[in-house]
Each structure stands twice: as C-alpha cells, then as structure tokens.
Amino acid sequence: MANIDIRQVRKSYGKDEVIHGVDLTVNIGEFVVILGPSGCGKSTLLRMIAGLEDISGGEISIAGTVVNDLEPRQRGCAMVFQNYGLYPHMTVAENIGYALKVAGMKKPERLEKVRAVAKSVGLEEFMDRKPGQLSGGQRQRVAMARAIIREPKVFLFDEPLSNLDAKLRVQMRHEIRRIHNRIKATSVFVTHDQHEGMTLADRMVIMNKGTIDQVGTPEEVYNRPATVYVAGFIGSPAMNFLSGQISAEQSVILLADDSRIEIASDAARRHAGALVQLGLRPEDMTLCAPGAGHLTGSFDFYEELGSSGLYHLMIEDVPFTVLSSIKPRFQHGDQVGVLADLSKLHVFGAKDGVRIDMDEQVIRQMEPAE
Amino acid sequence: MRRAYFKNNWIAALVVAPQLLIIFVFFYWPTSQALYWAFTFEQPWGGGNEWAGFENFRAILTDGRYWDSIKISIIYAAGATVLSMGMALILAVFADRQLRGYKYYRIGAIWPYAVAAPAVGLAFRFIFNSSAGIMSYVNAAFPGFWDPILNGDHALLMVIIAGAWKQVAYNFIFFLAGLQSIPRSLIEAGAMDGATVLRRMRDIQLPLLAPTFFFVLVINITDSFTDSFGIVDTMTGGGPARATNLMVYKIYVDGFQGLDYSGAAAQSIILMFLVIALTVIQFRYIERKVHYT
C-alpha cells in the first residue's frame, strides 16, 4: 500500500512534448481514474508510473521513493493491460503464478496461493486452460488475478475493459470496484469512457492534450467543471454551450439571440466586456411554451431514450439539446421554449475556457428574447 | 478465406503452364532419369542400359566410404544448423531489443544471404588458410594449432563454419520476424511480473518463437544436406582424405569424376528420400507440439 507523487512530469518523443508538466498525488488506498480522449497522454502517464516508459522530466515517487530510474520490477506496481497481455503458452494457473515463480516462491506454496486468488475471481474451474480457450471476460479475470496475487503497492489499469462488450463491461466494472473495496490497494485506472470513470473513481483526473484540466470527485467534476473542455467531456448527453458577452453597464450576459441574464453588478464589473461561454446540461432544463421560458429554439429532431427523450433544437444556428421525461410531440421547425434551472448554469471565459465563478444568487434571471 | 475460380479451364492451364514446365524440366525429368539410371548400369559413353535391379543400391550400402559420407553429412548438418540457428537467434534477439542503430545491424545481418555459396567458400578459404589468413598468426604462436589442409577435423569444422555463416542471414530474418510478431504487451507484462530481460527471453519470447524455430530447423537441416556443394567444392574439394566428402559432394565426385552414373544416381535417390523422410517426420511429429491458440 503506497501513495504516488507525480511532480512536474514531462514526456517528449524527440522534439514533440506529449505531457507538459503534470502534478498529481494519489493517496493511499485511493482509486483514481484518469479520463481523457485518445491521444491526451493518459496511457503514457500510466506507463511512466509503471516504468514501461522513460520519464523525460520531473519526478515520480511511490511510497516516498523516487522511481524515475528504477526498473518496472523494482517499483512494486501491478498492471492490467488493455489486451490483457496473457502469456498464450501458459495455463491460467501458470499465468497467475508467474510473478511468484519469478520471485522464487516454492511450488506448493505458490500453487496454494494461485488457487486462493483464482477462487476469489471465480476462475477455479479453468486453471488448466490456455488463454486462447477462454472468453473475453474470463481473460480479463485472469489478468486481474495475475495483478492481485502479487499484493502490489499500486494497481495500474490501462483501459482494461475496452475490449469487452457493453454488458460484460458493466459487470467487470462492478467486479473491479468490489475487489478494490476488499483489498483497498492504491489504484490508477486509465479510460476514455466517462461512465467507467464516474462509477469507479474516488477522484477523477481529466486530461486534455498532455495537461491536467481538473482533479476532483466525480460529483465535483460533474457539478463544477473547471474548464469548457471538462464541461463538454463529462456528462452524457453532452452539455450545451451558447456564446455571450458580459455587459458591465446593465449587469447582464448578452446572448447571440438577444436573450440576457442578469448578474450581480460586482461580478459584471470584474469581468466587464468579457466574451463567455454559457454551459447548460440537457438534464437541467425543461420544455415549455415558446416565450414562457428563458430561451426559444426551433425543433429539429427527437431521440427516444426509454425513460426520457432527447429533444434536439436549434437556437440561432447553434444545436441545443434538452432532456425531458414528459414527451410532447413536435413537428420539425416548431418553436419551443426552454426553461433552465439557473442554479446549474456554468459560465466559462470564451478565450481561456476557464470557469468564471458566479454565486448561485448572482445569476438572477434570464430574460427571453423579445 | 475467399477463393477465386477460373471459369475457363484453358486460361487456368495456360497460367500454370510455365511453372509446371519449370518443375517438370528441372525436377521430374532429372529425377525420373536418376531413377532409371539407379536401377540400370548406365554406360559412361552412352549406349545400351542393362537392368540392374537393386544392385547399385546394394553396392553403395555395403561400401564403408558411403557410410562415412553419411556420418560426415549428419555431423555437418547438425553442426551447421546448431551454429547458424544459435548465431541468428542471438543477433535477432538483440536486433529486436531495438538498441541504438539496430536498423543498420539488421540490414548488415541480412546481407550475407545474398552472397553465393562459392564466394562464401572462397572468402572463408582465405580466412582459414593456415599459412596466409588470420589463423596463420595463431599458428605462429601455437605451431600446428590449425591445419585444415592435412587435418580432416579442422577441414570439417571450417566447412561447417562457412556453411553456418551463410545460413545465419536467412535464419535471422525469420527469427526477427517471429520475435517482432510477439505482442509488446506480453514482454511488458513480463517486466511488470518482475522478470529480468534474460528471464523474459527464456520464459516468454523463446517459447513463443517455437513455431518459427521449428520451421527454420526443418529448412536448415534439409538445406545442409542438399545445398552444401558450393562451399565444399571451393574450400576442400571433399578432402583431406574424404574428411569433408558430404553426400551431395560424393554424388558429384562419383558421377562426374568417377563416371559412375548409376552409383551416383542411386545415391541421389537415397538422399532425396532421406530429405523427404526428415521433412515428413518433422512436420508430422514435432510441429504438433509447438502451436499455441
């Protein structure tokens, strides 16, 4: 059991820097999920922790020891790979016990341990099979067992569920969480799937083009996204954005369609003239008669989601979605009003994309366009 | 897999014809001729053949010198195969580690395969010349240490080294391709499991290389029985005292120098069946054990 300290870590391939000075602390027993799209550097960061990738700058320490120059085997991490990385010529039992064999553990002792771990992940019937004779979920379990048996200081997961079908993925996700709750090992889990991130994480790390945009609990990241990028990445269906400008004289944010939101005069003064992006989640709005809400758009099309429906509107050429559990019918081109929960409005600077904090009281009212 | 069929059989026949012709002219025709000679007494200057039955085979198989040749051939095959596969494996393992400049080593290691056997033989004749090559310096320090002209063991060793050297490149290509087809995540998993570089080679890379290893083994053994002529001819001429008289070289000597066509033909038939038998045995009984899925 150990904490991980990442300080100003950089990675470059030749002249291309792919990770630009990242700082992160993972506490003992914590389950941290690094989330980001492909190419954001999340797997590279994980592989640098594991020792499979050189660290170009900065320091990584595990349990207080700087590991920059240590071989993977000296770092005490176990890793679960995306394609499992099982040895095809070894049986399930041999795969699980390989680390112990390398470590020089005696055979009877080793076999007993392998059996115990295999049982804990439900593999005891498959001990003599080769990986080629297993299903995807079973292979995933072997990979987990292989990591668990080493009793590592740190667990690393490199998109371990992305090769499974949707149903199995959810099931394995629960299993991983259950295992974590049992053994409480410090874990770093890399994924591009926000559902995996939200459900598994104690804390989430959102990466974007080689930097960390936000670190926080899933609730924090969802309720108070630090940047436009995080706001757009987290949440499904995705958040809507409208451009506007802060006007100090009138203490309002002006939108492109001439709707306006009154804000407190001190907030307006602080950011006078700033171009901003307003963020509204589809689930934080309801549909109403045109003119009765805060915004008005023309109906484009409808997506049925079962428990609710997703309404696609156009507001001044900007696509806009509203989630609604009551499902009124519209024709294409119908005018539809949108009533927003103003306490859940997000404001970001248009230029730097950084969140502009307005107290919930600050945003008073959104006036519909005339 | 999808298969393409020709609707018109004539086009198919036409397309295949050149290849069939080549196989016929250079394999079936000589083989049938050899078969015919092996069972008759062929006159050196032409003329009527006399049916001999198994007399030619009996004469060869009761000849001590033929058995010597077989023994030498087996030593050569084993020696050259082990040596060349060993060297190729070491080179491939290092090229696979992608150390600095490995691309140049890779090209360098493939190059020898493009050199013709007689040229290899000639080059090694200089290198191993007891009075002129680098070995002469060793001889100057330890007189009589190396003398392939008089010492049959030295001559055989020299031929084995030259033959192995030529084969290294071919084996290297296959080993490197085999190693590179092993998923990187397996090696990385090994590293995470605590295995050192050597341990990973032993436990992961080499076992997974087994199918390639087997294929290369078959090719090397059959090759060393049939393709060693050029090296022996340029380096030793089968000597000294027939110490390097490999089966394939003895066929040439008996047939074209001794003019014993029937005896040579019988030997080539025996060699052919030996190679066929080796291949069949290897594919049927060994290959089964080295596949993973």
XYZ file of C-alpha atoms in Angstrom:
663
model
C 0.000 0.000 0.000
C 1.530 3.292 -1.028
C 0.871 6.779 -2.251
C 2.045 8.054 -5.620
C 3.516 11.510 -6.072
C 3.820 12.931 -9.556
C 5.704 16.235 -9.751
C 6.083 18.303 -12.919
C 6.312 15.175 -15.040
C 7.018 15.649 -18.721
C 7.295 13.265 -21.620
C 8.665 14.028 -25.023
C 9.376 11.912 -28.051
C 12.206 13.720 -29.779
C 11.025 17.306 -30.054
C 7.344 16.525 -29.530
C 6.304 17.044 -25.943
C 3.179 14.996 -25.228
C 2.908 15.565 -21.471
C 3.564 19.096 -20.275
C 4.478 19.132 -16.605
C 1.790 17.209 -14.746
C 1.297 17.271 -10.978
C -0.814 14.677 -9.213
C -0.947 12.954 -5.847
C -2.686 9.635 -5.361
C -3.363 8.881 -1.709
C -3.009 5.514 -0.009
C -5.880 3.182 -0.875
C -7.442 5.656 -3.257
C -8.986 4.721 -6.610
C -8.043 7.428 -9.106
C -9.367 7.382 -12.654
C -7.505 9.258 -15.375
C -10.016 10.180 -18.032
C -9.439 11.704 -21.425
C -9.836 11.125 -25.155
C -7.305 9.041 -27.071
C -4.022 10.864 -27.548
C -4.319 13.027 -24.423
C -1.338 11.301 -22.796
C -3.226 9.374 -20.125
C -1.798 5.969 -21.042
C 1.681 7.457 -21.364
C 1.382 8.868 -17.844
C 0.298 5.466 -16.529
C 3.151 3.727 -18.328
C 5.594 6.194 -16.807
C 4.310 5.266 -13.350
C 4.736 1.597 -14.269
C 8.236 2.106 -15.620
C 7.438 0.989 -19.154
C 8.143 4.470 -20.480
C 11.060 6.771 -19.624
C 10.315 9.976 -17.755
C 11.636 12.954 -19.746
C 11.351 15.470 -16.914
C 10.075 15.779 -13.354
C 9.765 13.088 -10.695
C 7.500 10.203 -9.851
C 7.719 8.696 -6.396
C 5.927 5.690 -4.990
C 5.739 5.365 -1.211
C 8.200 8.201 -0.839
C 10.867 6.676 -3.093
C 11.713 8.393 -6.372
C 11.295 5.683 -9.012
C 12.469 7.548 -12.123
C 15.465 5.274 -12.612
C 14.011 2.046 -11.255
C 13.084 -0.924 -13.443
C 9.376 -1.860 -13.540
C 10.040 -4.901 -11.332
C 11.590 -2.696 -8.626
C 8.595 -0.375 -8.387
C 6.073 -2.774 -6.891
C 3.282 -1.986 -9.330
C 0.965 -4.497 -10.973
C -0.680 -3.669 -14.260
C -3.755 -4.870 -16.125
C -3.353 -4.307 -19.850
C -5.955 -3.379 -22.417
C -5.446 -6.597 -24.384
C -4.776 -8.455 -21.094
C -1.187 -9.382 -22.027
C -1.701 -13.020 -21.011
C 1.052 -15.490 -21.869
C -0.556 -17.681 -24.563
C 1.711 -20.676 -23.931
C 0.976 -20.881 -20.223
C -2.133 -22.203 -18.489
C -4.347 -19.951 -16.412
C -2.634 -21.193 -13.249
C 0.817 -20.570 -14.716
C -0.199 -17.115 -15.886
C -1.468 -16.150 -12.459
C 1.525 -17.652 -10.652
C 4.249 -16.390 -12.977
C 5.187 -13.388 -10.850
C 5.553 -15.606 -7.783
C 7.603 -18.113 -9.762
C 9.936 -15.334 -10.893
C 10.160 -14.153 -7.304
C 11.346 -17.649 -6.364
C 8.407 -18.829 -4.278
C 8.323 -22.602 -3.660
C 5.887 -24.579 -5.775
C 3.438 -25.936 -3.148
C 3.106 -22.548 -1.519
C 2.712 -20.912 -4.899
C 0.017 -23.292 -6.100
C -1.965 -22.763 -2.936
C -1.873 -19.018 -3.401
C -2.775 -19.279 -7.069
C -5.745 -21.425 -6.137
C -6.930 -18.984 -3.498
C -6.689 -15.977 -5.816
C -8.266 -17.833 -8.736
C -11.155 -18.771 -6.484
C -11.657 -15.170 -5.405
C -12.201 -14.108 -9.026
C -14.186 -17.225 -9.990
C -11.584 -18.970 -12.123
C -11.040 -22.214 -10.221
C -12.620 -24.350 -12.953
C -10.334 -23.026 -15.658
C -6.926 -23.472 -14.065
C -5.572 -25.821 -16.753
C -6.916 -23.948 -19.768
C -4.775 -21.820 -22.034
C -5.834 -18.168 -22.509
C -6.874 -18.985 -26.084
C -9.634 -21.220 -24.728
C -11.171 -18.535 -22.526
C -13.827 -15.908 -23.218
C -13.059 -12.197 -23.018
C -14.458 -11.834 -19.515
C -12.515 -14.846 -18.256
C -9.289 -13.486 -19.741
C -9.986 -10.218 -18.001
C -10.329 -12.101 -14.732
C -7.020 -13.892 -15.293
C -5.367 -10.522 -15.864
C -6.917 -9.251 -12.615
C -5.864 -12.344 -10.696
C -2.338 -12.008 -12.014
C -2.200 -8.492 -10.634
C -3.873 -9.314 -7.315
C -1.628 -12.257 -6.455
C 1.440 -10.046 -6.250
C -0.102 -7.957 -3.474
C 1.348 -4.882 -5.173
C 1.786 -1.461 -3.647
C -0.041 0.020 -6.594
C -2.553 -1.264 -9.132
C -2.422 0.184 -12.625
C -5.220 -0.355 -15.150
C -4.695 0.593 -18.778
C -8.184 0.695 -20.339
C -8.801 -2.860 -19.167
C -12.474 -3.005 -20.125
C -12.422 -1.549 -23.608
C -12.135 -4.937 -25.329
C -15.319 -6.272 -23.727
C -18.887 -5.967 -24.942
C -21.137 -3.420 -23.248
C -22.889 -5.761 -20.819
C -19.724 -7.517 -19.708
C -18.018 -4.169 -19.316
C -20.556 -3.046 -16.738
C -20.290 -6.368 -14.934
C -16.470 -6.259 -14.811
C -16.636 -2.654 -13.677
C -18.654 -3.719 -10.655
C -16.259 -6.557 -10.054
C -13.245 -4.253 -10.120
C -14.928 -1.940 -7.627
C -15.791 -4.896 -5.404
C -12.200 -6.151 -5.495
C -10.948 -2.660 -4.694
C -13.286 -2.369 -1.734
C -11.942 -5.687 -0.457
C -8.207 -5.181 -0.852
C -8.061 -1.358 -0.754
C -4.953 -1.113 -2.926
C -3.909 2.250 -4.306
C -5.213 2.177 -7.894
C -4.800 4.249 -11.019
C -7.250 3.448 -13.769
C -6.989 4.906 -17.269
C -10.024 5.080 -19.519
C -11.725 7.152 -22.200
C -15.167 6.046 -21.017
C -16.732 8.634 -18.699
C -19.200 6.118 -17.245
C -16.324 3.928 -16.115
C -14.645 6.985 -14.672
C -17.694 8.336 -12.857
C -18.683 4.984 -11.361
C -15.253 3.698 -10.327
C -13.414 6.769 -9.180
C -12.825 8.118 -5.710
C -11.254 11.003 -7.571
C -11.113 11.715 -11.272
C -8.342 13.314 -13.267
C -9.418 14.864 -16.552
C -6.586 15.119 -19.057
C -6.558 17.237 -22.184
C -3.664 17.374 -24.666
C -0.966 16.438 -22.181
C -2.109 18.571 -19.262
C -4.498 18.008 -16.358
C -7.613 20.184 -16.596
C -9.233 19.137 -13.355
C -8.835 16.795 -10.419
C -11.814 16.107 -8.215
C -14.503 13.712 -7.075
C -16.969 12.644 -9.773
C -19.588 14.990 -8.244
C -17.199 17.944 -8.262
C -16.181 17.312 -11.829
C -19.795 16.981 -12.910
C -21.233 19.886 -10.873
C -18.356 22.329 -11.135
C -16.312 21.581 -14.251
C -13.143 23.695 -14.183
C -12.938 24.285 -17.925
C -15.138 24.243 -21.001
C -13.257 21.136 -22.082
C -14.155 19.215 -18.917
C -17.728 20.514 -19.070
C -18.121 19.236 -22.611
C -16.365 15.928 -21.955
C -18.202 14.882 -18.790
C -21.916 14.260 -18.934
C -23.977 12.333 -21.423
C -25.741 13.671 -23.400
C -23.155 16.453 -23.583
C -23.541 19.947 -22.184
C -24.892 22.728 -24.412
C -22.879 25.879 -24.986
C -24.037 29.363 -26.007
C -21.731 32.329 -26.592
C -22.349 35.608 -24.821
C -20.744 38.769 -23.542
C -20.732 40.330 -20.083
C -22.027 43.866 -20.072
C -20.997 45.923 -17.013
C -23.483 48.797 -17.519
C -26.544 46.578 -17.464
C -25.064 43.794 -15.258
C -26.122 41.161 -17.747
C -24.702 38.497 -20.014
C -25.941 39.161 -23.539
C -26.542 36.121 -25.741
C -26.410 35.982 -29.532
C -30.209 35.866 -29.833
C -30.519 38.952 -27.575
C -31.586 36.936 -24.547
C -29.979 38.311 -21.454
C -29.110 37.028 -17.974
C -28.944 39.477 -15.132
C -25.888 39.024 -12.947
C -24.634 40.802 -9.839
C -23.011 44.120 -10.651
C -19.737 43.253 -8.903
C -19.359 40.069 -10.974
C -20.214 42.068 -14.083
C -17.630 44.719 -13.200
C -14.953 42.117 -12.511
C -15.402 40.618 -15.968
C -16.678 43.644 -17.840
C -16.781 43.121 -21.595
C -15.571 39.530 -21.350
C -16.714 37.098 -24.020
C -18.072 34.000 -22.294
C -19.457 30.542 -22.984
C -22.625 29.612 -21.124
C -22.977 25.922 -20.339
C -26.320 24.213 -19.692
C -26.750 20.479 -19.271
C -29.697 18.912 -21.162
C -30.964 17.434 -17.885
C -31.027 20.851 -16.148
C -33.742 22.257 -18.432
C -37.376 21.621 -19.179
C -39.507 22.324 -22.241
C -42.264 24.975 -22.146
C -44.388 27.107 -24.438
C -42.413 29.444 -26.741
C -41.683 32.711 -24.912
C -42.543 31.293 -21.488
C -39.007 30.040 -20.743
C -35.555 31.564 -20.861
C -34.690 30.515 -24.381
C -36.581 29.756 -27.564
C -35.448 27.405 -30.296
C -36.846 25.609 -33.301
C -37.404 21.862 -33.015
C -35.049 19.748 -35.144
C -35.474 16.090 -34.196
C -36.144 13.735 -31.309
C -34.250 10.782 -29.833
C -36.055 8.203 -27.716
C -34.004 7.088 -24.703
C -36.642 4.989 -22.948
C -37.047 6.630 -19.565
C -36.767 10.051 -21.183
C -36.453 11.718 -24.557
C -33.756 13.922 -26.019
C -35.037 16.983 -27.917
C -32.668 18.473 -30.464
C -33.334 22.179 -31.043
C -31.597 24.920 -32.988
C -31.040 28.243 -31.201
C -29.662 30.765 -33.707
C -27.834 28.027 -35.716
C -26.409 26.507 -32.526
C -27.525 22.906 -31.858
C -29.060 22.575 -28.424
C -30.428 19.555 -26.563
C -32.954 19.229 -23.788
C -33.686 16.053 -21.846
C -37.295 15.594 -20.844
C -39.175 12.811 -19.114
C -42.530 14.067 -20.329
C -42.527 13.586 -24.053
C -44.512 16.149 -26.040
C -44.610 15.783 -29.842
C -43.348 18.478 -32.184
C -43.053 18.944 -35.921
C -39.779 19.942 -37.469
C -39.484 23.754 -37.286
C -41.920 24.211 -34.369
C -40.921 26.945 -31.911
C -40.177 25.502 -28.473
C -39.499 27.328 -25.209
C -36.766 26.205 -22.795
C -36.859 26.785 -19.054
C -33.432 26.474 -17.423
C -32.518 25.711 -13.830
C -30.366 28.802 -13.337
C -28.663 27.419 -10.242
C -26.966 24.954 -12.582
C -25.698 27.446 -15.143
C -21.986 27.236 -15.945
C -20.005 30.230 -17.210
C -16.581 29.946 -18.845
C -14.241 32.510 -20.334
C -14.528 32.270 -24.114
C -10.809 32.773 -24.664
C -9.145 30.583 -21.997
C -12.106 28.274 -21.342
C -11.672 28.623 -17.564
C -14.691 28.581 -15.286
C -15.911 32.005 -14.095
C -17.473 31.603 -10.686
C -20.774 33.363 -10.147
C -22.545 32.653 -6.897
C -25.869 30.968 -7.312
C -27.516 34.183 -6.149
C -25.583 36.194 -8.675
C -27.471 34.780 -11.592
C -30.910 36.192 -11.050
C -32.874 35.862 -14.126
C -32.679 35.123 -17.757
C -34.909 37.297 -19.897
C -36.425 35.785 -23.010
C -35.732 37.447 -26.337
C -38.306 39.951 -27.445
C -10.839 -17.290 -46.975
C -12.360 -16.382 -50.312
C -11.248 -18.384 -53.289
C -11.201 -17.254 -56.861
C -12.141 -19.724 -59.558
C -11.367 -19.572 -63.236
C -14.444 -20.320 -65.278
C -12.331 -21.183 -68.283
C -10.008 -24.102 -67.588
C -7.869 -23.311 -70.599
C -6.825 -19.954 -69.169
C -6.039 -21.615 -65.876
C -3.891 -24.225 -67.618
C -2.124 -21.533 -69.615
C -1.323 -19.521 -66.498
C 0.018 -22.512 -64.617
C 1.932 -23.943 -67.592
C 5.241 -22.051 -67.237
C 5.588 -23.072 -63.603
C 4.658 -26.674 -64.353
C 7.126 -26.712 -67.230
C 9.929 -25.492 -64.984
C 9.106 -28.054 -62.325
C 8.952 -30.776 -64.938
C 12.217 -29.867 -66.661
C 14.229 -29.253 -63.515
C 12.715 -31.738 -61.098
C 10.593 -34.578 -62.533
C 12.672 -35.149 -65.616
C 16.068 -35.374 -63.849
C 14.525 -37.341 -61.017
C 12.980 -39.884 -63.337
C 16.250 -40.084 -65.248
C 18.126 -40.642 -61.996
C 15.598 -43.277 -61.003
C 16.132 -45.025 -64.349
C 19.925 -44.896 -64.009
C 19.793 -46.069 -60.421
C 18.129 -49.317 -61.458
C 20.322 -49.903 -64.533
C 24.012 -49.923 -65.387
C 24.451 -46.676 -67.300
C 27.378 -46.639 -69.747
C 29.688 -43.622 -69.250
C 29.906 -43.074 -73.007
C 26.243 -43.768 -73.703
C 24.819 -46.952 -75.238
C 22.568 -49.724 -74.019
C 21.495 -49.801 -70.401
C 21.405 -53.088 -68.631
C 18.758 -53.740 -65.937
C 20.445 -53.983 -62.554
C 17.605 -54.167 -60.066
C 18.839 -53.168 -56.604
C 22.469 -54.000 -57.457
C 23.519 -50.296 -57.458
C 21.924 -49.723 -54.073
C 23.463 -52.884 -52.659
C 26.902 -51.802 -53.853
C 26.550 -48.365 -52.227
C 25.089 -49.524 -48.957
C 27.812 -52.109 -48.479
C 30.500 -49.516 -49.199
C 32.131 -48.276 -45.983
C 33.007 -44.986 -47.636
C 29.341 -44.253 -48.276
C 28.539 -44.740 -44.623
C 31.461 -42.460 -43.762
C 29.939 -39.855 -46.036
C 26.577 -40.238 -44.326
C 28.217 -39.819 -40.936
C 30.059 -36.689 -42.062
C 26.879 -35.286 -43.587
C 24.992 -35.764 -40.338
C 27.791 -34.097 -38.365
C 27.808 -31.266 -40.878
C 24.012 -30.898 -40.793
C 23.877 -30.895 -37.011
C 26.885 -28.612 -36.605
C 25.923 -26.074 -39.243
C 22.283 -26.000 -38.116
C 23.044 -25.528 -34.427
C 25.722 -22.954 -35.105
C 23.768 -20.879 -37.613
C 20.490 -21.003 -35.677
C 22.295 -20.117 -32.475
C 24.063 -17.155 -34.008
C 20.937 -15.994 -35.819
C 18.905 -16.212 -32.620
C 21.376 -14.123 -30.650
C 21.519 -11.494 -33.399
C 17.725 -11.427 -33.748
C 17.173 -11.079 -30.002
C 19.476 -8.077 -29.918
C 18.012 -6.531 -33.068
C 14.561 -6.984 -31.503
C 15.597 -5.028 -28.406
C 15.836 -2.024 -30.728
C 19.080 -0.735 -29.316
C 20.583 2.298 -30.993
C 21.348 1.708 -34.682
C 19.573 -1.642 -34.840
C 18.243 -0.863 -38.315
C 21.768 -0.882 -39.694
C 22.644 -4.097 -37.885
C 19.517 -5.619 -39.316
C 20.495 -4.785 -42.869
C 24.052 -5.913 -42.156
C 22.845 -9.227 -40.796
C 20.613 -9.937 -43.790
C 23.280 -9.112 -46.363
C 25.267 -12.412 -46.300
C 22.268 -14.282 -47.664
C 22.788 -12.534 -50.982
C 26.312 -13.941 -51.311
C 26.667 -17.079 -53.462
C 27.982 -20.218 -51.767
C 31.217 -20.432 -53.822
C 32.033 -16.824 -52.936
C 31.465 -17.622 -49.261
C 33.713 -20.674 -49.629
C 36.424 -18.644 -51.292
C 36.332 -15.933 -48.642
C 36.499 -18.440 -45.799
C 39.339 -20.282 -47.551
C 41.390 -17.115 -47.164
C 40.282 -16.536 -43.599
C 41.086 -20.089 -42.504
C 44.208 -20.533 -44.600
C 46.753 -21.932 -42.181
C 49.695 -20.091 -43.711
C 48.195 -16.841 -45.038
C 44.945 -15.954 -43.234
C 44.324 -14.709 -39.728
C 44.775 -18.265 -38.473
C 48.437 -18.054 -39.514
C 49.014 -15.668 -36.610
C 47.533 -18.224 -34.238
C 49.696 -20.884 -35.856
C 52.760 -18.702 -35.375
C 52.021 -18.546 -31.651
C 50.932 -22.196 -31.323
C 52.555 -24.165 -34.166
C 50.309 -26.830 -35.676
C 47.201 -25.467 -33.935
C 45.235 -25.121 -37.164
C 45.748 -27.078 -40.388
C 42.654 -27.780 -42.456
C 44.743 -28.991 -45.384
C 46.064 -32.024 -43.511
C 43.687 -32.373 -40.555
C 40.264 -33.704 -41.515
C 38.550 -32.478 -38.330
C 39.816 -28.966 -38.937
C 38.606 -29.100 -42.535
C 35.141 -30.264 -41.491
C 34.939 -27.577 -38.818
C 35.929 -24.972 -41.404
C 33.216 -26.132 -43.821
C 30.648 -26.151 -41.003
C 31.515 -22.563 -40.008
C 31.327 -21.313 -43.594
C 28.034 -23.124 -44.203
C 26.592 -21.814 -40.957
C 27.713 -18.271 -41.679
C 25.893 -18.297 -44.982
C 22.702 -19.597 -43.382
C 22.716 -17.116 -40.489
C 21.134 -14.337 -42.528
C 18.184 -16.449 -43.621
C 17.523 -17.652 -40.080
C 17.942 -14.142 -38.736
C 15.149 -12.797 -40.941
C 12.734 -15.444 -39.701
C 13.722 -15.144 -36.060
C 13.458 -11.380 -36.113
C 10.052 -11.516 -37.794
C 8.969 -14.130 -35.237
C 10.158 -12.039 -32.305
C 8.538 -8.907 -33.638
C 5.203 -10.656 -34.022
C 5.123 -11.294 -30.258
C 2.820 -8.590 -28.829
C 4.760 -5.965 -26.880
C 2.267 -6.149 -24.056
C 3.458 -9.698 -23.285
C 7.011 -8.507 -22.808
C 5.733 -5.599 -20.736
C 3.566 -7.923 -18.671
C 6.685 -9.981 -18.041
C 8.543 -6.864 -16.947
C 5.701 -5.940 -14.593
C 5.695 -9.502 -13.241
C 9.285 -8.956 -12.200
C 11.136 -10.928 -14.872
C 14.547 -9.651 -15.973
C 15.456 -9.318 -19.654
C 17.030 -12.785 -19.759
C 14.182 -14.335 -17.825
C 11.656 -12.833 -20.242
C 13.587 -14.272 -23.175
C 13.606 -17.713 -21.614
C 10.032 -17.813 -20.343
C 8.137 -15.743 -22.901
C 9.965 -14.923 -26.116
C 11.658 -18.252 -26.829
C 8.564 -20.420 -26.177
C 6.504 -18.150 -28.401
C 9.183 -18.353 -31.065
C 8.873 -22.161 -31.165
C 6.787 -22.379 -34.383
C 9.310 -20.197 -36.205
C 12.130 -22.147 -34.633
C 10.714 -25.402 -35.920
C 10.232 -24.125 -39.443
C 13.773 -22.767 -39.559
C 15.082 -26.064 -38.176
C 13.479 -28.075 -40.995
C 14.744 -25.698 -43.657
C 18.261 -25.686 -42.198
C 18.612 -29.433 -41.940
C 17.324 -30.150 -45.434
C 19.387 -27.278 -46.769
C 22.574 -28.523 -45.174
C 22.077 -31.921 -46.816
C 21.430 -30.585 -50.299
C 22.916 -27.105 -50.548
C 26.438 -27.588 -49.197
C 28.021 -28.392 -52.542
C 29.352 -24.927 -53.410
C 31.153 -24.482 -50.115
C 32.764 -27.935 -50.100
C 33.800 -27.622 -53.731
C 35.588 -24.283 -53.283
C 37.046 -24.905 -49.826
C 38.219 -28.505 -49.628
C 37.142 -30.473 -52.674
C 35.921 -33.120 -50.257
C 39.350 -33.635 -48.689
C 41.617 -34.121 -46.956
C 41.222 -37.904 -47.288
C 37.436 -37.531 -47.864
C 37.051 -35.857 -44.445
C 34.580 -33.357 -45.919
C 33.094 -35.646 -48.564
C 29.433 -34.832 -47.839
C 26.749 -36.961 -49.512
C 25.863 -34.339 -52.057
C 29.537 -33.800 -52.932
C 30.178 -37.537 -53.189
C 27.382 -37.769 -55.767
C 29.201 -35.217 -57.875
C 32.608 -36.870 -57.441
C 31.369 -40.391 -58.154
C 29.200 -39.331 -61.065
C 31.126 -36.663 -62.900
C 34.692 -37.553 -61.937
C 34.385 -41.290 -61.416
C 31.837 -41.568 -64.259
C 29.809 -43.996 -62.162
C 26.458 -42.543 -63.226
C 24.414 -45.404 -61.880
C 26.063 -45.317 -58.468
C 25.686 -41.530 -58.268
C 22.062 -41.774 -59.370
C 21.339 -44.320 -56.664
C 22.968 -42.018 -54.113
C 20.837 -39.074 -55.183
C 17.718 -41.215 -54.872
C 18.758 -42.190 -51.346
C 19.500 -38.560 -50.480
C 16.159 -37.479 -51.890
C 14.257 -39.996 -49.799
C 16.307 -39.092 -46.750
C 15.335 -35.440 -47.087
C 11.693 -36.317 -47.742
C 11.640 -38.613 -44.724
C 13.225 -35.996 -42.462
C 10.722 -33.378 -43.513
C 7.737 -35.658 -43.093
C 8.883 -36.821 -39.661
C 9.483 -33.275 -38.501
C 6.197 -31.913 -39.753
C 4.108 -34.825 -38.580
C 5.502 -35.408 -35.132
C 7.208 -32.252 -33.957
C 5.121 -29.460 -35.377
C 2.018 -30.529 -33.483
C 3.621 -29.749 -30.178
C 4.561 -26.167 -30.885
C 1.327 -24.393 -31.707
C -0.485 -22.043 -29.370
C -4.000 -20.787 -29.665
